[in-house]
Amino acid sequence: MRLITATGLTLQQAGKTVMRDVDMHIDQGEIVTLVGPNGSGKSTLVKGLIGAIKPLSGNVETMRGIRIGYVPQSLHMDGLLPLTVSRFLCLPNRHSKDAMARALTEAGVPDLAKAQMRTLSGGQFQRVLLARALLMSPDLLILDEATQGLDQPGAADFYRKIEHVRSHLNCAVLMVSHDLHVVMAASDRVLCLNGHVCCEGTPEVVQGAPEYQALFGTGDSGAFAIYRHQHDHHHHHDHDHEEHDHA
Amino acid sequence: MTTKNMTMLDDFLVRAGLAGIGTALAAAPLGCFVVWRRMAYFGDATAHAALLGVAMSLAFQGPIMLGVLAAALAMAILVQTLSGRGLAEDTLLGVLAHSALAIGLVAVSFLSGARLDLMGYLFGDILAVNVFDLALIWGGAAVVIALLAWRWQRLLTATLNPDLAQASGISFRTEQMVLTVALALTVAVAIKAVGALLIGALLIIPPAAARPLARTPEAMALITAAIGSGAAIAGLGASFQFDTPTGPTIVCVAAAFFCASALVARLRA
């Protein structure tokens, strides 16, 4: 089922066109990743898709009654607004205590219900945001640089959580990230952005595309290759093993 | 107390007390949003426009509250339209707040002095509140509280983050407009009690005092209402006792509450 379709989408921010002529769609259950250098319009595109920015031209069609779980890039909590985690989880829709406890456990922070939001560490904060998104039983989960401020193991753990959530809820996931090697490997489709869609396809296709290599050079694709290589190696090893058995 | 048919509302002190409480109750939830969203200057600009509303009402011999409501609403919409168009927000609000006040003072000076007690509109004249004023104050407060209670969840979500709200189908601009209308109404309600210059104080000081004592937004709004009402009653008593101007005395008491609460927060930390 098609959840969201953008057609000829052109978006401006602060009077400047940052995204032009985007055609894209997200289907139920797939993981789509947006990659691109800083200022390439990734977050702007996300805001356009959720309707936070009105398009200059083109349009966005969403499935009727779609539930979007959105984990923003950052959420500034300055301490003026007193807010416990459980009160935060009930914005804008209230949930039962049980449901909240389950979501917090699912997100990996079972003991935080009564904590004040502004006392959370970066990793706890992101997980609470995830718990809030999960409580909406989303059709589409949007993660905008959700692992910012997490260290490598923390980020890897976070993505494992996402993968688990996706298979559990059968929701689609739209991710924006810099952690190219981890994120791309976990994606069904990748869109490479730089003011427009440069190239798109499976991670392998995008990684091999000259547009992608022009943007990211060999450094990141190197890391990506290493990650994939481990997979290859793993398969290769299995293969060896089988041969060995045969022998 | 000698007349048998004297009701409670005939006592000017009782009327003043009720006017103070009504004003504090309207200002409490709205003041919380003013603090949470850093709209203090926005509140000031809107309140200062009230004087222009007073001048208009006197010129056209209409009800004061209606003129104040119209002027406050016009100013709030003007601020929203002009913001984000180049000038820094605080500069823009400073320009508008002071201009509105100056234009209001000039406009009032054109009107004959007999009809006008300027000090009363600048600093409030709570002891002169009549039963009709009281009905308007409590009616206005009820509308403000009902409006904010109705939109409470959406307003909080939009306050947290505009994109987060949008993803849940909540329009940031709509909620902003709700707050703007509530602010204009509150200014109209409060002009009689504390006057154009001190409305900002009533919006900011009680929630600032309540902040360290609250763990949730709802608790903060309730504590703010208690502090605001307490300041109104205690300020009224103190002004009667020491023969000081009532509006400023109420604000002084609120400021004392703020110091006490800051001290408590300090000691607990």
Short mmCIF file of C-alpha atoms in Angstrom, two decimals:
data_model
loop_
_atom_site.label_atom_id
_atom_site.label_comp_id
_atom_site.label_asym_id
_atom_site.label_seq_id
_atom_site.Cartn_x
_atom_site.Cartn_y
_atom_site.Cartn_z
CA MET A 1 0.00 0.00 0.00
CA ARG A 2 1.29 3.45 -0.87
CA LEU A 3 1.58 5.64 2.22
CA ILE A 4 2.94 8.86 0.84
CA THR A 5 3.62 10.20 -2.64
CA ALA A 6 5.44 13.40 -3.56
CA THR A 7 5.10 14.69 -7.10
CA GLY A 8 7.26 17.45 -8.56
CA LEU A 9 7.83 18.72 -5.03
CA THR A 10 9.77 22.01 -4.83
CA LEU A 11 10.45 23.45 -1.37
CA GLN A 12 11.78 26.77 -0.16
CA GLN A 13 13.23 27.69 3.18
CA ALA A 14 13.94 31.31 4.16
CA GLY A 15 13.17 32.37 0.59
CA LYS A 16 15.74 30.01 -0.89
CA THR A 17 14.86 26.95 -2.96
CA VAL A 18 16.48 24.00 -1.24
CA MET A 19 14.72 21.08 -2.91
CA ARG A 20 13.46 20.98 -6.43
CA ASP A 21 11.31 18.64 -8.43
CA VAL A 22 11.27 15.64 -6.12
CA ASP A 23 9.26 12.59 -7.12
CA MET A 24 9.24 9.96 -4.43
CA HIS A 25 6.98 7.57 -2.60
CA ILE A 26 7.02 5.29 0.42
CA ASP A 27 5.17 1.99 0.56
CA GLN A 28 3.98 0.09 3.59
CA GLY A 29 6.70 -1.79 5.43
CA GLU A 30 9.74 -0.54 3.52
CA ILE A 31 12.77 1.26 4.89
CA VAL A 32 13.72 4.28 2.82
CA THR A 33 16.81 6.33 3.59
CA LEU A 34 17.68 9.87 2.59
CA VAL A 35 21.40 10.57 2.35
CA GLY A 36 23.20 13.70 1.22
CA PRO A 37 25.81 16.20 2.34
CA ASN A 38 25.06 18.97 4.86
CA GLY A 39 22.64 21.52 3.45
CA SER A 40 21.47 19.14 0.75
CA GLY A 41 17.86 19.57 1.86
CA LYS A 42 17.27 16.28 3.67
CA SER A 43 15.46 17.75 6.65
CA THR A 44 13.61 20.21 4.44
CA LEU A 45 12.28 17.33 2.37
CA VAL A 46 11.11 15.57 5.54
CA LYS A 47 9.34 18.74 6.68
CA GLY A 48 7.73 19.01 3.26
CA LEU A 49 6.51 15.41 3.50
CA ILE A 50 4.89 15.92 6.92
CA GLY A 51 3.32 19.20 5.78
CA ALA A 52 5.37 21.52 8.01
CA ILE A 53 6.51 23.41 4.90
CA LYS A 54 4.07 24.38 2.18
CA PRO A 55 5.44 23.40 -1.23
CA LEU A 56 6.30 26.14 -3.73
CA SER A 57 5.07 23.76 -6.43
CA GLY A 58 4.15 20.12 -6.69
CA ASN A 59 2.25 18.25 -4.02
CA VAL A 60 2.32 15.58 -1.35
CA GLU A 61 -0.42 12.99 -1.13
CA THR A 62 -0.75 10.91 2.01
CA MET A 63 -2.89 7.88 2.70
CA ARG A 64 -6.17 8.83 4.36
CA GLY A 65 -5.86 8.73 8.13
CA ILE A 66 -2.13 8.01 8.03
CA ARG A 67 -0.44 7.95 11.43
CA ILE A 68 3.05 9.37 11.35
CA GLY A 69 5.49 8.77 14.20
CA TYR A 70 8.04 11.54 13.93
CA VAL A 71 11.37 11.62 15.72
CA PRO A 72 12.82 15.09 15.06
CA GLN A 73 16.47 15.91 14.60
CA SER A 74 16.56 17.73 17.89
CA LEU A 75 14.13 18.96 20.45
CA HIS A 76 15.23 21.90 22.48
CA MET A 77 14.13 21.57 26.11
CA ASP A 78 15.16 24.69 27.98
CA GLY A 79 13.67 23.83 31.36
CA LEU A 80 11.00 26.52 31.27
CA LEU A 81 8.38 23.89 30.57
CA PRO A 82 8.17 21.31 33.38
CA LEU A 83 7.52 17.97 31.72
CA THR A 84 7.82 14.41 32.93
CA VAL A 85 8.51 11.67 30.41
CA SER A 86 5.04 10.18 30.83
CA ARG A 87 3.40 13.59 30.34
CA PHE A 88 5.50 14.07 27.20
CA LEU A 89 4.38 10.69 25.85
CA CYS A 90 0.76 11.89 26.16
CA LEU A 91 1.22 14.78 23.72
CA PRO A 92 -0.94 15.20 21.78
CA ASN A 93 -2.83 11.93 22.42
CA ARG A 94 -3.27 10.45 25.88
CA HIS A 95 -2.31 6.83 26.49
CA SER A 96 -2.81 4.35 29.30
CA LYS A 97 -0.04 3.74 31.84
CA ASP A 98 0.38 0.19 30.53
CA ALA A 99 0.75 1.33 26.94
CA MET A 100 3.36 3.89 27.98
CA ALA A 101 5.30 1.34 30.02
CA ARG A 102 5.31 -1.04 27.05
CA ALA A 103 6.51 1.67 24.64
CA LEU A 104 9.29 2.74 27.00
CA THR A 105 10.40 -0.86 27.40
CA GLU A 106 10.29 -1.38 23.65
CA ALA A 107 12.46 1.71 23.20
CA GLY A 108 14.91 0.44 25.82
CA VAL A 109 14.24 2.94 28.63
CA PRO A 110 11.76 1.16 30.94
CA ASP A 111 12.52 3.14 34.11
CA LEU A 112 12.18 6.72 32.95
CA ALA A 113 8.41 7.38 33.15
CA LYS A 114 8.71 9.78 36.06
CA ALA A 115 11.93 11.54 35.05
CA GLN A 116 11.92 15.16 33.93
CA MET A 117 12.58 15.49 30.19
CA ARG A 118 15.38 18.00 30.58
CA THR A 119 17.40 15.72 32.87
CA LEU A 120 17.72 12.98 30.22
CA SER A 121 20.99 12.17 28.48
CA GLY A 122 21.17 12.39 24.69
CA GLY A 123 20.66 8.66 24.24
CA GLN A 124 17.78 8.48 26.71
CA PHE A 125 16.16 11.47 25.04
CA GLN A 126 16.24 9.88 21.59
CA ARG A 127 14.77 6.66 22.98
CA VAL A 128 11.95 8.56 24.70
CA LEU A 129 11.22 10.29 21.39
CA LEU A 130 11.12 6.86 19.78
CA ALA A 131 8.75 5.59 22.50
CA ARG A 132 6.43 8.52 21.80
CA ALA A 133 6.47 7.75 18.09
CA LEU A 134 5.74 4.06 18.80
CA LEU A 135 2.73 4.93 20.97
CA MET A 136 1.03 6.33 17.89
CA SER A 137 1.14 2.83 16.30
CA PRO A 138 2.50 4.60 13.23
CA ASP A 139 2.03 3.58 9.62
CA LEU A 140 5.16 5.55 8.92
CA LEU A 141 8.05 6.16 11.32
CA ILE A 142 10.22 9.13 10.40
CA LEU A 143 13.68 9.43 11.95
CA ASP A 144 15.51 12.65 11.17
CA GLU A 145 19.17 12.20 12.14
CA ALA A 146 17.83 10.28 15.11
CA THR A 147 21.24 9.06 16.23
CA GLN A 148 22.82 12.49 16.48
CA GLY A 149 24.72 12.67 19.73
CA LEU A 150 24.90 8.89 20.11
CA ASP A 151 28.24 7.10 19.95
CA GLN A 152 28.79 4.32 17.42
CA PRO A 153 27.62 1.40 19.58
CA GLY A 154 24.67 3.51 20.76
CA ALA A 155 23.70 4.28 17.16
CA ALA A 156 24.06 0.66 16.08
CA ASP A 157 21.89 -0.40 19.02
CA PHE A 158 19.33 2.25 18.09
CA TYR A 159 19.10 0.95 14.52
CA ARG A 160 18.70 -2.62 15.73
CA LYS A 161 15.77 -1.34 17.78
CA ILE A 162 14.27 0.30 14.68
CA GLU A 163 14.62 -2.92 12.69
CA HIS A 164 12.87 -4.80 15.49
CA VAL A 165 10.11 -2.19 15.66
CA ARG A 166 9.56 -2.33 11.94
CA SER A 167 9.12 -6.06 11.84
CA HIS A 168 6.93 -5.85 14.92
CA LEU A 169 4.58 -3.07 13.75
CA ASN A 170 4.97 -3.64 10.02
CA CYS A 171 5.33 0.11 9.55
CA ALA A 172 7.37 1.91 6.93
CA VAL A 173 10.46 3.78 8.06
CA LEU A 174 11.93 6.93 6.55
CA MET A 175 15.41 7.69 7.83
CA VAL A 176 17.71 10.64 7.38
CA SER A 177 21.25 10.00 8.40
CA HIS A 178 24.95 10.56 8.17
CA ASP A 179 25.84 7.08 9.34
CA LEU A 180 25.94 5.98 5.74
CA HIS A 181 27.43 2.54 6.11
CA VAL A 182 25.05 1.42 8.87
CA VAL A 183 21.91 3.07 7.60
CA MET A 184 22.25 2.27 3.95
CA ALA A 185 22.90 -1.37 4.63
CA ALA A 186 19.65 -1.60 6.57
CA SER A 187 17.58 0.12 3.86
CA ASP A 188 15.40 -1.22 1.12
CA ARG A 189 15.83 1.94 -0.93
CA VAL A 190 18.17 4.91 -0.74
CA LEU A 191 17.63 8.39 -2.14
CA CYS A 192 20.76 10.44 -2.54
CA LEU A 193 19.98 14.16 -2.30
CA ASN A 194 21.77 17.35 -3.19
CA GLY A 195 19.12 20.01 -3.78
CA HIS A 196 17.32 17.40 -5.86
CA VAL A 197 17.29 13.61 -6.09
CA CYS A 198 20.71 12.76 -7.57
CA CYS A 199 20.20 9.04 -7.71
CA GLU A 200 18.10 6.39 -6.05
CA GLY A 201 17.74 2.65 -5.80
CA THR A 202 18.92 -0.22 -3.65
CA PRO A 203 21.95 0.51 -1.44
CA GLU A 204 24.20 -1.32 -3.90
CA VAL A 205 22.91 0.65 -6.89
CA VAL A 206 23.30 4.00 -5.11
CA GLN A 207 26.73 3.12 -3.81
CA GLY A 208 27.86 2.34 -7.34
CA ALA A 209 26.30 5.46 -8.86
CA PRO A 210 28.77 8.12 -10.05
CA GLU A 211 26.53 10.88 -8.54
CA TYR A 212 26.85 9.29 -5.11
CA GLN A 213 30.59 8.84 -5.42
CA ALA A 214 30.95 12.44 -6.56
CA LEU A 215 29.23 13.61 -3.36
CA PHE A 216 30.79 11.28 -0.83
CA GLY A 217 34.08 10.37 -2.49
CA THR A 218 35.63 7.08 -1.60
CA GLY A 219 35.86 7.58 2.19
CA ASP A 220 32.33 6.75 3.11
CA SER A 221 31.77 4.26 0.38
CA GLY A 222 34.94 2.66 1.72
CA ALA A 223 33.30 2.25 5.11
CA PHE A 224 30.19 1.02 3.38
CA ALA A 225 32.22 -1.46 1.39
CA ILE A 226 33.81 -2.75 4.60
CA TYR A 227 30.40 -3.30 6.13
CA ARG A 228 29.17 -5.10 3.05
CA HIS A 229 32.40 -6.96 2.84
CA GLN A 230 31.76 -8.42 6.28
CA HIS A 231 28.44 -9.65 4.97
CA ASP A 232 30.13 -11.08 1.90
CA HIS A 233 32.76 -12.63 4.05
CA HIS A 234 30.08 -14.13 6.23
CA HIS A 235 28.32 -15.66 3.23
CA HIS A 236 31.62 -16.73 1.82
CA HIS A 237 32.45 -18.37 5.08
CA ASP A 238 29.16 -20.27 5.08
CA HIS A 239 29.92 -21.34 1.60
CA ASP A 240 33.35 -22.56 2.62
CA HIS A 241 31.76 -24.37 5.43
CA GLU A 242 29.34 -26.12 3.13
CA GLU A 243 32.13 -27.08 0.81
CA HIS A 244 33.99 -28.34 3.74
CA ASP A 245 31.03 -30.49 4.73
CA HIS A 246 30.75 -31.81 1.24
CA ALA A 247 34.34 -32.72 1.22
CA MET B 1 -22.76 47.44 57.33
CA THR B 2 -25.66 49.33 58.78
CA THR B 3 -28.00 48.96 55.83
CA LYS B 4 -29.92 45.71 55.95
CA ASN B 5 -30.12 45.17 52.19
CA MET B 6 -26.39 45.66 51.63
CA THR B 7 -25.08 42.65 49.76
CA MET B 8 -21.55 41.45 49.68
CA LEU B 9 -20.90 42.95 46.23
CA ASP B 10 -21.73 46.41 47.55
CA ASP B 11 -18.45 46.42 49.41
CA PHE B 12 -15.81 47.96 47.12
CA LEU B 13 -13.08 45.86 48.73
CA VAL B 14 -14.93 42.63 47.96
CA ARG B 15 -15.47 43.77 44.37
CA ALA B 16 -11.79 44.67 44.07
CA GLY B 17 -10.77 41.29 45.49
CA LEU B 18 -13.00 39.41 43.06
CA ALA B 19 -11.71 41.52 40.17
CA GLY B 20 -8.14 40.72 41.18
CA ILE B 21 -8.82 36.99 41.41
CA GLY B 22 -10.68 36.93 38.08
CA THR B 23 -7.78 38.71 36.40
CA ALA B 24 -5.21 36.39 37.99
CA LEU B 25 -7.16 33.29 36.89
CA ALA B 26 -7.31 34.48 33.27
CA ALA B 27 -3.64 35.42 33.29
CA ALA B 28 -2.42 32.15 34.84
CA PRO B 29 -2.67 29.58 32.02
CA LEU B 30 -1.90 32.18 29.37
CA GLY B 31 1.07 33.50 31.36
CA CYS B 32 2.48 29.96 31.43
CA PHE B 33 2.44 29.86 27.64
CA VAL B 34 3.98 33.33 27.49
CA VAL B 35 6.86 32.00 29.62
CA TRP B 36 7.18 28.63 27.84
CA ARG B 37 7.19 30.22 24.38
CA ARG B 38 9.34 33.22 25.32
CA MET B 39 6.62 35.65 24.37
CA ALA B 40 7.23 38.18 27.18
CA TYR B 41 7.87 41.09 24.81
CA PHE B 42 4.94 40.01 22.70
CA GLY B 43 2.74 40.29 25.78
CA ASP B 44 4.11 43.74 26.54
CA ALA B 45 3.52 45.05 23.02
CA THR B 46 -0.05 43.78 23.09
CA ALA B 47 -0.70 45.24 26.52
CA HIS B 48 0.73 48.63 25.60
CA ALA B 49 -1.60 48.81 22.61
CA ALA B 50 -4.43 48.73 25.16
CA LEU B 51 -3.98 52.44 25.85
CA LEU B 52 -4.69 53.18 22.21
CA GLY B 53 -7.85 51.12 22.63
CA VAL B 54 -8.82 53.23 25.63
CA ALA B 55 -8.40 56.41 23.55
CA MET B 56 -10.53 54.96 20.77
CA SER B 57 -13.27 53.91 23.16
CA LEU B 58 -13.37 57.36 24.74
CA ALA B 59 -13.39 59.09 21.34
CA PHE B 60 -16.28 56.97 20.09
CA GLN B 61 -17.89 56.70 23.53
CA GLY B 62 -17.94 52.93 23.36
CA PRO B 63 -17.24 50.43 26.13
CA ILE B 64 -13.58 50.56 27.21
CA MET B 65 -13.08 46.80 27.18
CA LEU B 66 -14.25 46.50 23.57
CA GLY B 67 -11.81 49.19 22.41
CA VAL B 68 -8.97 47.57 24.35
CA LEU B 69 -9.83 44.15 22.93
CA ALA B 70 -9.82 45.52 19.36
CA ALA B 71 -6.53 47.39 19.80
CA ALA B 72 -4.82 44.44 21.49
CA LEU B 73 -6.00 42.06 18.79
CA ALA B 74 -4.86 44.42 16.03
CA MET B 75 -1.43 44.78 17.65
CA ALA B 76 -1.03 41.02 18.15
CA ILE B 77 -1.90 40.34 14.51
CA LEU B 78 0.44 43.14 13.36
CA VAL B 79 3.31 41.62 15.34
CA GLN B 80 2.67 38.20 13.84
CA THR B 81 2.49 39.56 10.33
CA LEU B 82 5.70 41.57 10.64
CA SER B 83 7.77 38.98 12.50
CA GLY B 84 10.25 36.94 10.52
CA ARG B 85 10.64 39.63 7.86
CA GLY B 86 14.17 40.79 8.51
CA LEU B 87 14.15 42.74 11.79
CA ALA B 88 15.24 40.81 14.86
CA GLU B 89 12.23 39.78 16.90
CA ASP B 90 13.10 41.71 20.06
CA THR B 91 13.85 44.89 18.09
CA LEU B 92 10.56 44.65 16.22
CA LEU B 93 8.62 44.07 19.44
CA GLY B 94 10.45 46.93 21.14
CA VAL B 95 9.59 49.29 18.31
CA LEU B 96 5.94 48.26 18.33
CA ALA B 97 5.49 48.20 22.12
CA HIS B 98 6.94 51.66 22.73
CA SER B 99 5.30 53.17 19.66
CA ALA B 100 1.91 51.82 20.71
CA LEU B 101 2.33 53.29 24.18
CA ALA B 102 3.46 56.68 22.88
CA ILE B 103 0.70 56.88 20.27
CA GLY B 104 -1.82 55.90 22.94
CA LEU B 105 -0.61 58.65 25.28
CA VAL B 106 -0.74 61.24 22.49
CA ALA B 107 -4.19 60.10 21.40
CA VAL B 108 -5.47 60.27 24.97
CA SER B 109 -4.11 63.83 25.34
CA PHE B 110 -6.45 64.97 22.56
CA LEU B 111 -9.43 64.01 24.71
CA SER B 112 -10.72 66.40 27.34
CA GLY B 113 -9.22 65.77 30.76
CA ALA B 114 -12.47 65.66 32.67
CA ARG B 115 -13.40 62.27 31.27
CA LEU B 116 -10.08 60.74 31.86
CA ASP B 117 -8.00 59.36 34.64
CA LEU B 118 -4.82 58.48 32.77
CA MET B 119 -3.13 56.94 35.79
CA GLY B 120 -6.08 54.60 36.15
CA TYR B 121 -5.53 53.19 32.66
CA LEU B 122 -1.77 52.96 33.02
CA PHE B 123 -1.67 51.34 36.47
CA GLY B 124 -5.22 50.11 37.00
CA ASP B 125 -8.03 51.30 39.21
CA ILE B 126 -9.17 48.15 40.89
CA LEU B 127 -10.91 49.94 43.78
CA ALA B 128 -13.30 51.57 41.30
CA VAL B 129 -14.51 48.29 39.81
CA ASN B 130 -18.32 48.15 39.65
CA VAL B 131 -20.57 45.12 39.33
CA PHE B 132 -20.76 45.48 35.55
CA ASP B 133 -16.93 45.52 35.29
CA LEU B 134 -16.85 42.47 37.51
CA ALA B 135 -19.21 40.60 35.21
CA LEU B 136 -17.04 41.48 32.21
CA ILE B 137 -13.83 40.44 34.00
CA TRP B 138 -15.22 37.05 35.08
CA GLY B 139 -16.94 36.48 31.75
CA GLY B 140 -13.73 37.25 29.88
CA ALA B 141 -11.69 35.07 32.22
CA ALA B 142 -14.12 32.18 31.69
CA VAL B 143 -13.77 32.51 27.91
CA VAL B 144 -9.95 32.60 28.08
CA ILE B 145 -9.78 29.57 30.38
CA ALA B 146 -12.30 27.60 28.31
CA LEU B 147 -10.43 28.41 25.10
CA LEU B 148 -7.07 27.30 26.52
CA ALA B 149 -8.54 24.20 28.18
CA TRP B 150 -10.11 23.18 24.86
CA ARG B 151 -6.83 23.55 22.94
CA TRP B 152 -4.55 22.53 25.83
CA GLN B 153 -3.04 19.33 24.35
CA ARG B 154 -2.53 20.90 20.94
CA LEU B 155 -1.05 24.08 22.38
CA LEU B 156 1.43 22.10 24.46
CA THR B 157 2.48 19.97 21.49
CA ALA B 158 2.95 23.03 19.30
CA THR B 159 4.93 24.71 22.09
CA LEU B 160 7.25 21.72 22.28
CA ASN B 161 8.15 21.70 18.60
CA PRO B 162 6.28 22.95 15.49
CA ASP B 163 7.35 19.99 13.33
CA LEU B 164 6.37 17.47 15.98
CA ALA B 165 2.94 19.10 16.08
CA GLN B 166 2.64 19.16 12.30
CA ALA B 167 3.44 15.45 12.05
CA SER B 168 0.44 14.84 14.34
CA GLY B 169 -1.75 17.02 12.15
CA ILE B 170 -1.63 20.08 14.44
CA SER B 171 -1.14 23.41 12.72
CA PHE B 172 1.39 25.62 14.49
CA ARG B 173 -0.16 28.76 12.98
CA THR B 174 -3.67 27.89 14.18
CA GLU B 175 -2.46 27.35 17.73
CA GLN B 176 -0.46 30.56 17.56
CA MET B 177 -3.67 32.35 16.60
CA VAL B 178 -5.51 30.77 19.55
CA LEU B 179 -2.89 32.17 21.90
CA THR B 180 -3.07 35.57 20.23
CA VAL B 181 -6.83 35.79 20.74
CA ALA B 182 -6.46 34.62 24.34
CA LEU B 183 -3.79 37.25 24.93
CA ALA B 184 -5.94 40.07 23.55
CA LEU B 185 -8.87 38.92 25.72
CA THR B 186 -6.68 38.76 28.81
CA VAL B 187 -5.38 42.29 28.19
CA ALA B 188 -8.97 43.51 27.95
CA VAL B 189 -9.86 41.69 31.17
CA ALA B 190 -6.83 42.96 33.06
CA ILE B 191 -6.78 46.64 32.08
CA LYS B 192 -9.18 47.63 34.85
CA ALA B 193 -7.35 45.77 37.58
CA VAL B 194 -3.67 46.43 36.84
CA GLY B 195 -3.57 48.83 33.87
CA ALA B 196 -1.72 48.71 30.55
CA LEU B 197 1.77 49.01 32.02
CA LEU B 198 1.50 46.21 34.56
CA ILE B 199 -0.40 43.55 32.58
CA GLY B 200 2.94 42.19 31.40
CA ALA B 201 4.00 41.78 35.03
CA LEU B 202 0.87 39.80 35.85
CA LEU B 203 1.51 37.52 32.86
CA ILE B 204 5.16 36.81 33.64
CA ILE B 205 5.82 36.98 37.37
CA PRO B 206 3.32 34.39 38.74
CA PRO B 207 4.32 31.64 36.26
CA ALA B 208 8.00 32.45 36.81
CA ALA B 209 7.38 32.00 40.54
CA ALA B 210 5.48 28.76 39.95
CA ARG B 211 8.06 27.16 37.67
CA PRO B 212 10.45 25.73 40.30
CA LEU B 213 7.52 24.24 42.24
CA ALA B 214 5.93 22.31 39.34
CA ARG B 215 6.67 18.97 37.67
CA THR B 216 4.01 19.08 34.95
CA PRO B 217 2.49 21.85 32.80
CA GLU B 218 -0.89 21.45 34.49
CA ALA B 219 0.59 21.75 37.97
CA MET B 220 2.45 24.87 36.88
CA ALA B 221 -0.77 26.47 35.60
CA LEU B 222 -2.58 25.68 38.87
CA ILE B 223 0.24 26.95 41.08
CA THR B 224 0.42 30.08 38.90
CA ALA B 225 -3.30 30.67 39.48
CA ALA B 226 -2.84 30.26 43.23
CA ILE B 227 0.15 32.62 43.34
CA GLY B 228 -1.61 35.20 41.15
CA SER B 229 -4.80 35.12 43.26
CA GLY B 230 -2.78 35.23 46.46
CA ALA B 231 -0.84 38.25 45.18
CA ALA B 232 -4.10 39.99 44.23
CA ILE B 233 -5.64 39.50 47.70
CA ALA B 234 -2.47 40.22 49.68
CA GLY B 235 -1.65 43.20 47.44
CA LEU B 236 -5.12 44.61 47.94
CA GLY B 237 -4.80 44.25 51.71
CA ALA B 238 -1.34 45.78 51.78
CA SER B 239 -2.37 48.74 49.63
CA PHE B 240 -5.31 49.36 51.95
CA GLN B 241 -3.07 49.08 54.99
CA PHE B 242 -0.23 51.27 53.75
CA ASP B 243 -2.28 53.52 51.47
CA THR B 244 -0.23 52.63 48.38
CA PRO B 245 -1.42 52.37 44.75
CA THR B 246 -3.19 48.99 44.42
CA GLY B 247 -2.02 47.70 40.98
CA PRO B 248 1.69 48.23 41.71
CA THR B 249 1.29 46.78 45.21
CA ILE B 250 -0.21 43.58 43.76
CA VAL B 251 2.78 43.29 41.42
CA CYS B 252 5.17 43.88 44.34
CA VAL B 253 3.59 40.99 46.24
CA ALA B 254 3.87 38.77 43.15
CA ALA B 255 7.55 39.71 42.92
CA ALA B 256 7.98 38.74 46.57
CA PHE B 257 6.42 35.34 45.78
CA PHE B 258 8.93 34.99 42.95
CA CYS B 259 11.87 35.67 45.30
CA ALA B 260 10.53 33.19 47.84
CA SER B 261 10.08 30.48 45.21
CA ALA B 262 13.55 31.11 43.76
CA LEU B 263 14.94 30.77 47.29
CA VAL B 264 13.10 27.49 47.83
CA ALA B 265 14.43 26.16 44.53
CA ARG B 266 17.94 27.22 45.53
CA LEU B 267 17.72 25.52 48.92
CA ARG B 268 16.37 22.29 47.43
CA ALA B 269 19.07 22.07 44.75
#
